[in-house]
Amino acid sequence: MAKKIRGLGGRSLKSSGGKKNDIMKLMQEAQKTQELMEQELKQFENELSIKEFEATSGGGVVKVIVTGDLRVKDIEISDELEDEEFEIIKDMIIAATNEALEKAKLYKEEETEKISQKYLGGLNFGM
């Protein structure tokens, strides 16, 4: 005798699209997160133009001030150097400028990383 097959009780074998809806919601959230992160990064880039970094060389007789967007804003040379050779002064200016630019670059990298981690740090892409 053949076994009777029970009915499905009104249940459908079709997928309700739950996974598809979950993926769409995830995509929308990711897009919103990306937009927020881009806005914050753009605001940060604008703030960099007014943020200042300074460095000195020659024991403080040369001071260079740069902005966060890597532009030299000012160079101060002490009167103590008026009798110094031009090449020595030039070397001190270069040293102070490079140090100030490095400070600005490092700050930008660290702050950009913080912003990225704020938005992307908690995401798990199943990797």
CSV table of C-alpha atoms in Angstrom, one decimal:
chain,number,residue,atom,x,y,z
A,1,MET,CA,0.0,0.0,0.0
A,2,ALA,CA,1.3,3.5,-0.9
A,3,LYS,CA,2.0,6.0,1.8
A,4,LYS,CA,-0.2,9.0,1.9
A,5,ILE,CA,1.5,12.4,1.4
A,6,ARG,CA,0.5,15.0,3.8
A,7,GLY,CA,-0.6,18.4,2.5
A,8,LEU,CA,1.6,21.5,2.9
A,9,GLY,CA,-0.9,23.2,5.1
A,10,GLY,CA,-1.2,26.2,2.9
A,11,ARG,CA,2.5,26.8,2.8
A,12,SER,CA,4.1,27.7,-0.4
A,13,LEU,CA,7.4,26.2,-1.6
A,14,LYS,CA,8.2,29.6,-3.2
A,15,SER,CA,10.8,31.7,-1.5
A,16,SER,CA,9.3,34.8,0.0
A,17,GLY,CA,12.2,37.0,-1.1
A,18,GLY,CA,13.4,37.5,2.5
A,19,LYS,CA,17.1,37.1,1.6
A,20,LYS,CA,16.7,39.5,-1.4
A,21,ASN,CA,15.1,42.1,0.8
A,22,ASP,CA,17.8,41.7,3.4
A,23,ILE,CA,20.5,42.3,0.7
A,24,MET,CA,18.7,45.4,-0.6
A,25,LYS,CA,18.5,46.8,3.0
A,26,LEU,CA,22.1,46.1,3.5
A,27,MET,CA,23.0,47.8,0.2
A,28,GLN,CA,21.0,50.9,1.2
A,29,GLU,CA,22.6,51.1,4.6
A,30,ALA,CA,26.1,50.7,3.0
A,31,GLN,CA,25.3,53.5,0.5
A,32,LYS,CA,24.1,55.8,3.3
A,33,THR,CA,27.2,55.0,5.3
A,34,GLN,CA,29.4,55.8,2.3
A,35,GLU,CA,27.6,59.1,1.8
A,36,LEU,CA,28.1,60.1,5.5
A,37,MET,CA,31.7,59.1,5.4
A,38,GLU,CA,32.3,61.1,2.2
A,39,GLN,CA,30.7,64.2,3.7
A,40,GLU,CA,32.8,64.0,6.8
A,41,LEU,CA,36.0,63.5,4.8
A,42,LYS,CA,35.1,66.5,2.6
A,43,GLN,CA,34.5,68.6,5.7
A,44,PHE,CA,37.8,67.4,7.1
A,45,GLU,CA,39.6,68.3,3.9
A,46,ASN,CA,38.2,71.9,4.2
A,47,GLU,CA,39.4,72.1,7.8
A,48,LEU,CA,42.9,71.1,6.8
A,49,SER,CA,43.4,74.4,5.0
A,50,ILE,CA,43.2,76.3,8.3
A,51,LYS,CA,45.0,73.8,10.5
A,52,GLU,CA,48.7,74.8,11.1
A,53,PHE,CA,51.8,72.8,11.7
A,54,GLU,CA,55.2,74.2,12.6
A,55,ALA,CA,58.7,72.9,12.8
A,56,THR,CA,62.0,74.5,13.7
A,57,SER,CA,65.7,73.9,12.8
A,58,GLY,CA,69.0,75.2,13.9
A,59,GLY,CA,67.9,75.3,17.5
A,60,GLY,CA,64.9,77.4,16.8
A,61,VAL,CA,66.5,80.1,14.6
A,62,VAL,CA,64.4,79.0,11.6
A,63,LYS,CA,60.7,78.2,11.9
A,64,VAL,CA,58.4,77.1,9.2
A,65,ILE,CA,54.6,77.0,9.4
A,66,VAL,CA,52.6,74.9,6.9
A,67,THR,CA,48.9,74.2,6.6
A,68,GLY,CA,47.2,70.8,6.7
A,69,ASP,CA,46.7,71.0,3.0
A,70,LEU,CA,50.5,71.0,2.6
A,71,ARG,CA,51.1,74.7,1.8
A,72,VAL,CA,53.8,76.8,3.3
A,73,LYS,CA,52.2,79.6,5.2
A,74,ASP,CA,55.2,81.4,6.8
A,75,ILE,CA,59.0,81.1,7.3
A,76,GLU,CA,60.6,82.9,10.2
A,77,ILE,CA,64.3,83.4,10.3
A,78,SER,CA,66.0,84.8,13.4
A,79,ASP,CA,68.2,87.9,13.2
A,80,GLU,CA,70.9,85.7,14.7
A,81,LEU,CA,71.5,84.3,11.2
A,82,GLU,CA,72.2,87.6,9.4
A,83,ASP,CA,75.9,86.8,9.2
A,84,GLU,CA,75.4,83.1,8.4
A,85,GLU,CA,76.2,81.7,5.0
A,86,PHE,CA,73.2,81.5,2.6
A,87,GLU,CA,73.7,77.7,2.1
A,88,ILE,CA,73.4,77.0,5.8
A,89,ILE,CA,70.2,79.1,6.1
A,90,LYS,CA,68.8,77.4,3.0
A,91,ASP,CA,69.5,73.9,4.6
A,92,MET,CA,67.8,74.9,7.8
A,93,ILE,CA,64.8,76.2,5.9
A,94,ILE,CA,64.6,72.9,3.9
A,95,ALA,CA,64.9,70.8,7.1
A,96,ALA,CA,62.2,72.7,8.9
A,97,THR,CA,59.9,72.7,5.9
A,98,ASN,CA,60.2,69.0,5.4
A,99,GLU,CA,59.6,68.3,9.1
A,100,ALA,CA,56.5,70.5,9.2
A,101,LEU,CA,55.1,68.9,6.0
A,102,GLU,CA,55.7,65.5,7.5
A,103,LYS,CA,53.7,66.5,10.6
A,104,ALA,CA,50.8,67.7,8.5
A,105,LYS,CA,50.8,64.5,6.3
A,106,LEU,CA,50.9,62.3,9.4
A,107,TYR,CA,48.0,64.2,11.0
A,108,LYS,CA,46.0,63.9,7.8
A,109,GLU,CA,46.6,60.1,7.5
A,110,GLU,CA,45.7,59.5,11.2
A,111,GLU,CA,42.5,61.6,11.1
A,112,THR,CA,41.4,60.1,7.8
A,113,GLU,CA,42.0,56.6,9.3
A,114,LYS,CA,39.9,57.5,12.3
A,115,ILE,CA,37.0,58.7,10.1
A,116,SER,CA,37.2,55.6,7.9
A,117,GLN,CA,37.2,53.3,11.0
A,118,LYS,CA,34.2,55.2,12.4
A,119,TYR,CA,32.2,54.2,9.4
A,120,LEU,CA,33.8,51.0,8.2
A,121,GLY,CA,35.4,49.5,11.3
A,122,GLY,CA,32.2,47.7,12.4
A,123,LEU,CA,31.3,46.3,9.1
A,124,ASN,CA,31.8,42.6,8.5
A,125,PHE,CA,31.7,41.5,4.9
A,126,GLY,CA,31.9,37.8,5.8
A,127,MET,CA,35.7,37.7,5.2
